[in-house]
């Protein structure tokens, strides 16, 4: 009786309705290459929708809650914590995109989540999807990228420097040296991912072929750089940034022979949180094509 009253008080206090509370069909840690990885799935039906969160994103942050609530009734929806995040263990040894994708493939097998998969990635979550599709194309039936990081952007960020042909002032040289040291040194980012070797995986992985693909941008996602070099920027560096952005954006928008490009009305990066209905609609669009 007391337990029931506490649950009722919690629901009233926090505005949680009974229909919002859904139980996972899969929830737990699975050992993959000596690392325990946490995964949760909701629903049962195939094809399974596999969510790849953005950089630093976890199962518990709740950004995908409304999307999962809507879609789990007709399809299984899974989301997991990469190593070094959430409930998953810390990575061991060298850790890059190759490790992440190997982990994901084995994790899905051990959790009993059989293909085909509709792969959904937000921001940096677009990166594992490209390599996963390259290695296991037979397992991927459709792809949705939500406000993704441009493929190649990390390598382009480094290649903007050309110390042999440019002359930099002291501050610019200091910035260059710091970026190059981070690029070639031990990973110092939140997820401990080696971005340099990860970028090689992206560069060498195939495009999506004729796999159905939706590219969903936030309202203001497309960058329109100034023609005039901003203050404190070296002109040649600025031109390389503009050129690489244009090239990488074009590649992003031509990855598949079956591509749909669309924009949310929200300017927010976390479209799945601020405008979940468009994410749901685009996933359903892909499901209807299968």
Short mmCIF file of C-alpha atoms in Angstrom, two decimals:
data_model
loop_
_atom_site.label_atom_id
_atom_site.label_comp_id
_atom_site.label_asym_id
_atom_site.label_seq_id
_atom_site.Cartn_x
_atom_site.Cartn_y
_atom_site.Cartn_z
CA UNK A 1 0.00 0.00 0.00
CA UNK A 2 2.80 2.40 0.95
CA UNK A 3 4.75 1.51 -2.21
CA UNK A 4 1.72 2.20 -4.39
CA UNK A 5 1.22 5.57 -2.70
CA UNK A 6 4.85 6.51 -3.29
CA UNK A 7 4.60 5.64 -6.98
CA UNK A 8 1.41 7.71 -7.26
CA UNK A 9 3.06 10.67 -5.55
CA UNK A 10 6.05 10.39 -7.89
CA UNK A 11 3.81 10.39 -10.96
CA UNK A 12 1.87 13.42 -9.72
CA UNK A 13 4.98 15.34 -8.63
CA UNK A 14 6.97 14.80 -11.80
CA UNK A 15 4.19 14.79 -14.36
CA UNK A 16 4.87 11.22 -15.49
CA UNK A 17 1.77 9.58 -16.93
CA UNK A 18 1.29 5.83 -16.97
CA UNK A 19 1.35 5.79 -20.78
CA UNK A 20 4.82 7.42 -20.72
CA UNK A 21 6.35 4.59 -18.68
CA UNK A 22 7.48 1.79 -20.97
CA UNK A 23 9.44 -1.28 -19.97
CA UNK A 24 12.49 -2.33 -21.98
CA UNK A 25 12.45 -5.68 -23.73
CA UNK A 26 16.24 -5.82 -23.34
CA UNK A 27 18.24 -4.03 -20.66
CA UNK A 28 21.66 -4.90 -19.32
CA UNK A 29 25.41 -5.19 -19.65
CA UNK A 30 27.01 -7.53 -22.18
CA UNK A 31 30.69 -8.33 -22.28
CA UNK A 32 32.40 -7.47 -25.54
CA UNK A 33 36.18 -7.80 -25.81
CA UNK A 34 36.60 -7.61 -22.00
CA UNK A 35 34.45 -4.47 -21.84
CA UNK A 36 30.91 -4.48 -20.46
CA UNK A 37 28.58 -2.43 -22.66
CA UNK A 38 25.09 -1.30 -21.65
CA UNK A 39 22.15 -1.56 -24.05
CA UNK A 40 18.41 -1.01 -23.79
CA UNK A 41 15.78 -2.00 -26.33
CA UNK A 42 12.05 -1.38 -26.43
CA UNK A 43 9.56 -3.34 -28.49
CA UNK A 44 10.06 -6.56 -30.42
CA UNK A 45 9.28 -6.24 -34.14
CA UNK A 46 11.78 -6.20 -37.00
CA UNK A 47 13.49 -4.30 -38.51
CA UNK A 48 15.20 -3.04 -35.39
CA UNK A 49 15.98 0.67 -35.13
CA UNK A 50 19.50 1.16 -33.75
CA UNK A 51 20.24 4.59 -32.29
CA UNK A 52 23.80 5.92 -32.26
CA UNK A 53 23.92 8.87 -29.86
CA UNK A 54 26.01 11.96 -30.47
CA UNK A 55 29.36 12.60 -28.82
CA UNK A 56 29.04 11.97 -25.09
CA UNK A 57 25.40 10.90 -25.39
CA UNK A 58 24.08 8.17 -23.10
CA UNK A 59 21.02 5.99 -22.69
CA UNK A 60 19.99 7.85 -19.55
CA UNK A 61 20.17 11.41 -20.90
CA UNK A 62 16.62 11.00 -22.24
CA UNK A 63 17.12 12.83 -25.54
CA UNK A 64 15.51 9.98 -27.50
CA UNK A 65 12.65 9.31 -25.07
CA UNK A 66 9.77 10.58 -27.21
CA UNK A 67 11.11 8.94 -30.36
CA UNK A 68 11.38 5.60 -28.58
CA UNK A 69 7.92 5.93 -27.02
CA UNK A 70 6.36 6.44 -30.44
CA UNK A 71 8.24 3.82 -32.43
CA UNK A 72 8.55 0.87 -30.03
CA UNK A 73 4.94 -0.18 -30.59
CA UNK A 74 5.70 -1.34 -34.14
CA UNK A 75 9.47 -1.85 -34.13
CA UNK A 76 12.21 -2.72 -31.71
CA UNK A 77 14.24 0.40 -30.84
CA UNK A 78 17.69 0.04 -29.27
CA UNK A 79 20.12 2.54 -27.81
CA UNK A 80 23.41 1.81 -26.07
CA UNK A 81 26.30 3.42 -24.21
CA UNK A 82 29.62 3.34 -26.03
CA UNK A 83 32.68 2.52 -23.94
CA UNK A 84 33.67 5.34 -21.55
CA UNK A 85 30.07 6.55 -21.34
CA UNK A 86 27.05 5.98 -19.11
CA UNK A 87 26.83 2.51 -17.60
CA UNK A 88 29.42 0.97 -19.93
CA UNK A 89 32.99 0.21 -18.88
CA UNK A 90 36.04 2.20 -19.82
CA UNK A 91 37.78 1.19 -23.03
CA UNK A 92 40.96 -0.85 -22.91
CA UNK A 93 43.97 -0.15 -25.09
CA UNK A 94 43.74 1.62 -28.43
CA UNK A 95 40.20 2.89 -28.97
CA UNK A 96 38.86 4.32 -32.19
CA UNK A 97 36.00 4.05 -34.65
CA UNK A 98 37.05 0.54 -35.65
CA UNK A 99 36.74 -0.58 -32.03
CA UNK A 100 33.38 1.15 -31.62
CA UNK A 101 31.86 -0.57 -34.65
CA UNK A 102 33.25 -3.98 -33.70
CA UNK A 103 31.82 -3.48 -30.21
CA UNK A 104 28.43 -2.52 -31.59
CA UNK A 105 28.21 -5.48 -33.95
CA UNK A 106 29.09 -8.01 -31.24
CA UNK A 107 26.88 -6.27 -28.66
CA UNK A 108 23.83 -6.52 -30.92
CA UNK A 109 24.53 -10.21 -31.50
CA UNK A 110 24.94 -10.97 -27.79
CA UNK A 111 21.80 -9.04 -26.91
CA UNK A 112 19.88 -11.11 -29.47
CA UNK A 113 19.11 -8.17 -31.77
CA UNK A 114 19.07 -9.67 -35.24
CA UNK A 115 19.34 -7.66 -38.48
CA UNK A 116 18.11 -5.99 -40.58
CA UNK A 117 18.79 -2.68 -38.88
CA UNK A 118 17.56 0.84 -39.53
CA UNK A 119 20.59 2.80 -38.38
CA UNK A 120 19.92 6.21 -36.82
CA UNK A 121 22.76 8.52 -35.86
CA UNK A 122 22.86 11.98 -34.29
CA UNK A 123 25.84 14.32 -34.61
CA UNK A 124 29.02 12.21 -34.09
CA UNK A 125 26.75 9.14 -34.11
CA UNK A 126 26.89 9.41 -37.89
CA UNK A 127 30.49 8.16 -37.83
CA UNK A 128 29.93 4.60 -36.54
CA UNK A 129 27.11 4.20 -39.06
CA UNK A 130 29.32 4.84 -42.09
CA UNK A 131 31.88 2.26 -41.02
CA UNK A 132 29.22 -0.23 -39.85
CA UNK A 133 27.52 0.02 -43.24
CA UNK A 134 30.89 -0.49 -44.96
CA UNK A 135 31.71 -3.62 -42.95
CA UNK A 136 28.22 -5.12 -42.69
CA UNK A 137 26.14 -3.73 -45.59
CA UNK A 138 23.90 -6.79 -45.58
CA UNK A 139 22.74 -5.88 -42.06
CA UNK A 140 21.73 -2.28 -42.84
CA UNK A 141 18.36 -1.71 -44.49
CA UNK A 142 18.10 2.10 -44.12
CA UNK A 143 19.94 5.08 -42.62
CA UNK A 144 18.82 8.30 -40.93
CA UNK A 145 21.41 10.89 -39.97
CA UNK A 146 20.16 13.62 -37.63
CA UNK A 147 22.16 16.87 -37.81
CA UNK A 148 25.32 14.83 -38.37
CA UNK A 149 28.96 15.73 -38.06
CA UNK A 150 30.33 15.99 -41.59
CA UNK A 151 32.37 12.99 -42.64
CA UNK A 152 35.94 14.19 -42.94
CA UNK A 153 35.50 17.27 -40.76
CA UNK A 154 38.07 16.20 -38.17
CA UNK A 155 40.75 15.52 -40.80
CA UNK A 156 39.86 18.76 -42.62
CA UNK A 157 40.21 20.64 -39.34
CA UNK A 158 43.86 19.57 -39.26
CA UNK A 159 44.58 19.87 -42.98
CA UNK A 160 43.70 23.56 -42.92
CA UNK A 161 47.23 24.15 -41.67
CA UNK A 162 50.12 24.49 -44.14
CA UNK A 163 53.15 25.72 -42.24
CA UNK A 164 55.46 25.11 -45.20
CA UNK A 165 53.70 27.63 -47.42
CA UNK A 166 51.95 29.95 -44.93
CA UNK A 167 53.47 32.47 -42.57
CA UNK A 168 51.66 32.55 -39.21
CA UNK A 169 51.83 35.04 -36.38
CA UNK A 170 52.72 33.81 -32.90
CA UNK A 171 49.13 33.22 -31.74
CA UNK A 172 48.14 31.35 -34.91
CA UNK A 173 51.27 29.21 -34.72
CA UNK A 174 50.49 28.40 -31.10
CA UNK A 175 46.95 27.32 -32.03
CA UNK A 176 48.26 25.17 -34.87
CA UNK A 177 50.82 23.44 -32.66
CA UNK A 178 48.20 22.70 -30.00
CA UNK A 179 45.80 21.19 -32.54
CA UNK A 180 48.50 19.09 -34.19
CA UNK A 181 49.75 17.84 -30.82
CA UNK A 182 46.22 16.78 -29.88
CA UNK A 183 45.73 15.12 -33.29
CA UNK A 184 48.93 13.07 -33.14
CA UNK A 185 49.02 12.50 -29.38
CA UNK A 186 46.93 10.50 -26.93
CA UNK A 187 43.17 11.17 -27.20
CA UNK A 188 42.11 13.92 -24.80
CA UNK A 189 38.40 14.01 -25.66
CA UNK A 190 35.50 12.90 -23.46
CA UNK A 191 35.12 9.47 -25.10
CA UNK A 192 38.88 8.82 -25.43
CA UNK A 193 38.45 8.17 -29.16
CA UNK A 194 41.51 8.38 -31.39
CA UNK A 195 40.17 10.83 -33.97
CA UNK A 196 43.19 10.49 -36.27
CA UNK A 197 42.85 6.75 -36.88
CA UNK A 198 39.06 7.06 -36.83
CA UNK A 199 39.25 9.57 -39.67
CA UNK A 200 41.18 7.05 -41.74
CA UNK A 201 38.36 4.53 -41.29
CA UNK A 202 35.87 7.13 -42.51
CA UNK A 203 38.03 8.06 -45.48
CA UNK A 204 38.39 4.43 -46.56
CA UNK A 205 34.79 3.30 -46.02
CA UNK A 206 32.26 3.06 -48.84
CA UNK A 207 29.29 5.33 -49.37
CA UNK A 208 25.75 4.01 -48.87
CA UNK A 209 25.15 2.68 -52.39
CA UNK A 210 21.41 2.44 -53.00
CA UNK A 211 20.46 2.06 -49.32
CA UNK A 212 17.53 4.38 -48.45
CA UNK A 213 19.03 7.40 -46.70
CA UNK A 214 17.52 10.46 -45.03
CA UNK A 215 19.66 13.44 -44.07
CA UNK A 216 17.86 15.61 -41.51
CA UNK A 217 19.37 19.00 -40.71
CA UNK A 218 18.31 21.54 -38.13
CA UNK A 219 16.87 24.74 -39.59
CA UNK A 220 20.14 26.67 -39.50
CA UNK A 221 22.57 23.81 -40.03
CA UNK A 222 24.08 24.88 -43.35
CA UNK A 223 26.99 27.21 -42.75
CA UNK A 224 27.34 30.23 -45.03
CA UNK A 225 30.88 31.52 -44.46
CA UNK A 226 31.82 35.15 -44.86
CA UNK A 227 33.67 36.03 -48.07
CA UNK A 228 35.94 38.35 -46.15
CA UNK A 229 38.47 36.72 -43.85
CA UNK A 230 37.43 37.30 -40.21
CA UNK A 231 39.76 39.03 -37.80
CA UNK A 232 42.46 36.82 -36.28
CA UNK A 233 42.22 34.30 -39.13
CA UNK A 234 44.96 33.64 -41.65
CA UNK A 235 43.46 34.17 -45.15
CA UNK A 236 44.80 30.90 -46.60
CA UNK A 237 43.58 28.90 -43.60
CA UNK A 238 40.15 30.51 -43.89
CA UNK A 239 39.94 29.62 -47.60
CA UNK A 240 40.86 26.00 -46.90
CA UNK A 241 38.16 25.78 -44.24
CA UNK A 242 35.54 27.13 -46.65
CA UNK A 243 36.62 24.80 -49.44
CA UNK A 244 36.71 21.69 -47.25
CA UNK A 245 33.30 22.49 -45.76
CA UNK A 246 31.75 22.83 -49.21
CA UNK A 247 33.34 19.57 -50.35
CA UNK A 248 32.35 17.59 -47.26
CA UNK A 249 28.80 18.97 -47.30
CA UNK A 250 28.34 17.93 -50.91
CA UNK A 251 29.64 14.44 -50.13
CA UNK A 252 27.26 14.20 -47.18
CA UNK A 253 24.30 14.99 -49.41
CA UNK A 254 25.19 12.48 -52.13
CA UNK A 255 26.04 9.35 -50.12
CA UNK A 256 23.24 7.22 -51.55
CA UNK A 257 21.41 6.86 -54.85
CA UNK A 258 18.24 6.91 -52.72
CA UNK A 259 18.65 10.13 -50.72
CA UNK A 260 16.15 12.46 -49.08
CA UNK A 261 17.37 15.75 -47.60
CA UNK A 262 15.09 17.60 -45.23
CA UNK A 263 15.19 20.32 -42.57
CA UNK A 264 13.59 20.60 -39.14
CA UNK A 265 11.89 23.82 -38.11
CA UNK A 266 13.93 23.95 -34.90
CA UNK A 267 17.38 25.58 -34.92
CA UNK A 268 18.43 23.26 -32.08
CA UNK A 269 21.10 20.61 -32.64
CA UNK A 270 19.19 18.00 -30.60
CA UNK A 271 16.32 17.70 -33.04
CA UNK A 272 15.21 14.41 -31.48
CA UNK A 273 14.54 16.28 -28.23
CA UNK A 274 13.17 19.61 -29.51
CA UNK A 275 11.25 18.34 -32.55
CA UNK A 276 10.87 14.56 -32.11
CA UNK A 277 7.90 14.40 -34.47
CA UNK A 278 10.06 15.04 -37.54
CA UNK A 279 12.57 12.37 -36.49
CA UNK A 280 9.69 9.92 -36.00
CA UNK A 281 8.22 10.88 -39.38
CA UNK A 282 11.51 10.33 -41.21
CA UNK A 283 12.08 6.95 -39.58
CA UNK A 284 8.56 5.94 -40.59
CA UNK A 285 9.31 7.19 -44.10
CA UNK A 286 12.27 4.82 -44.25
CA UNK A 287 10.31 1.92 -42.76
CA UNK A 288 7.62 2.36 -45.41
CA UNK A 289 10.25 2.00 -48.13
CA UNK A 290 11.38 -1.41 -46.88
#
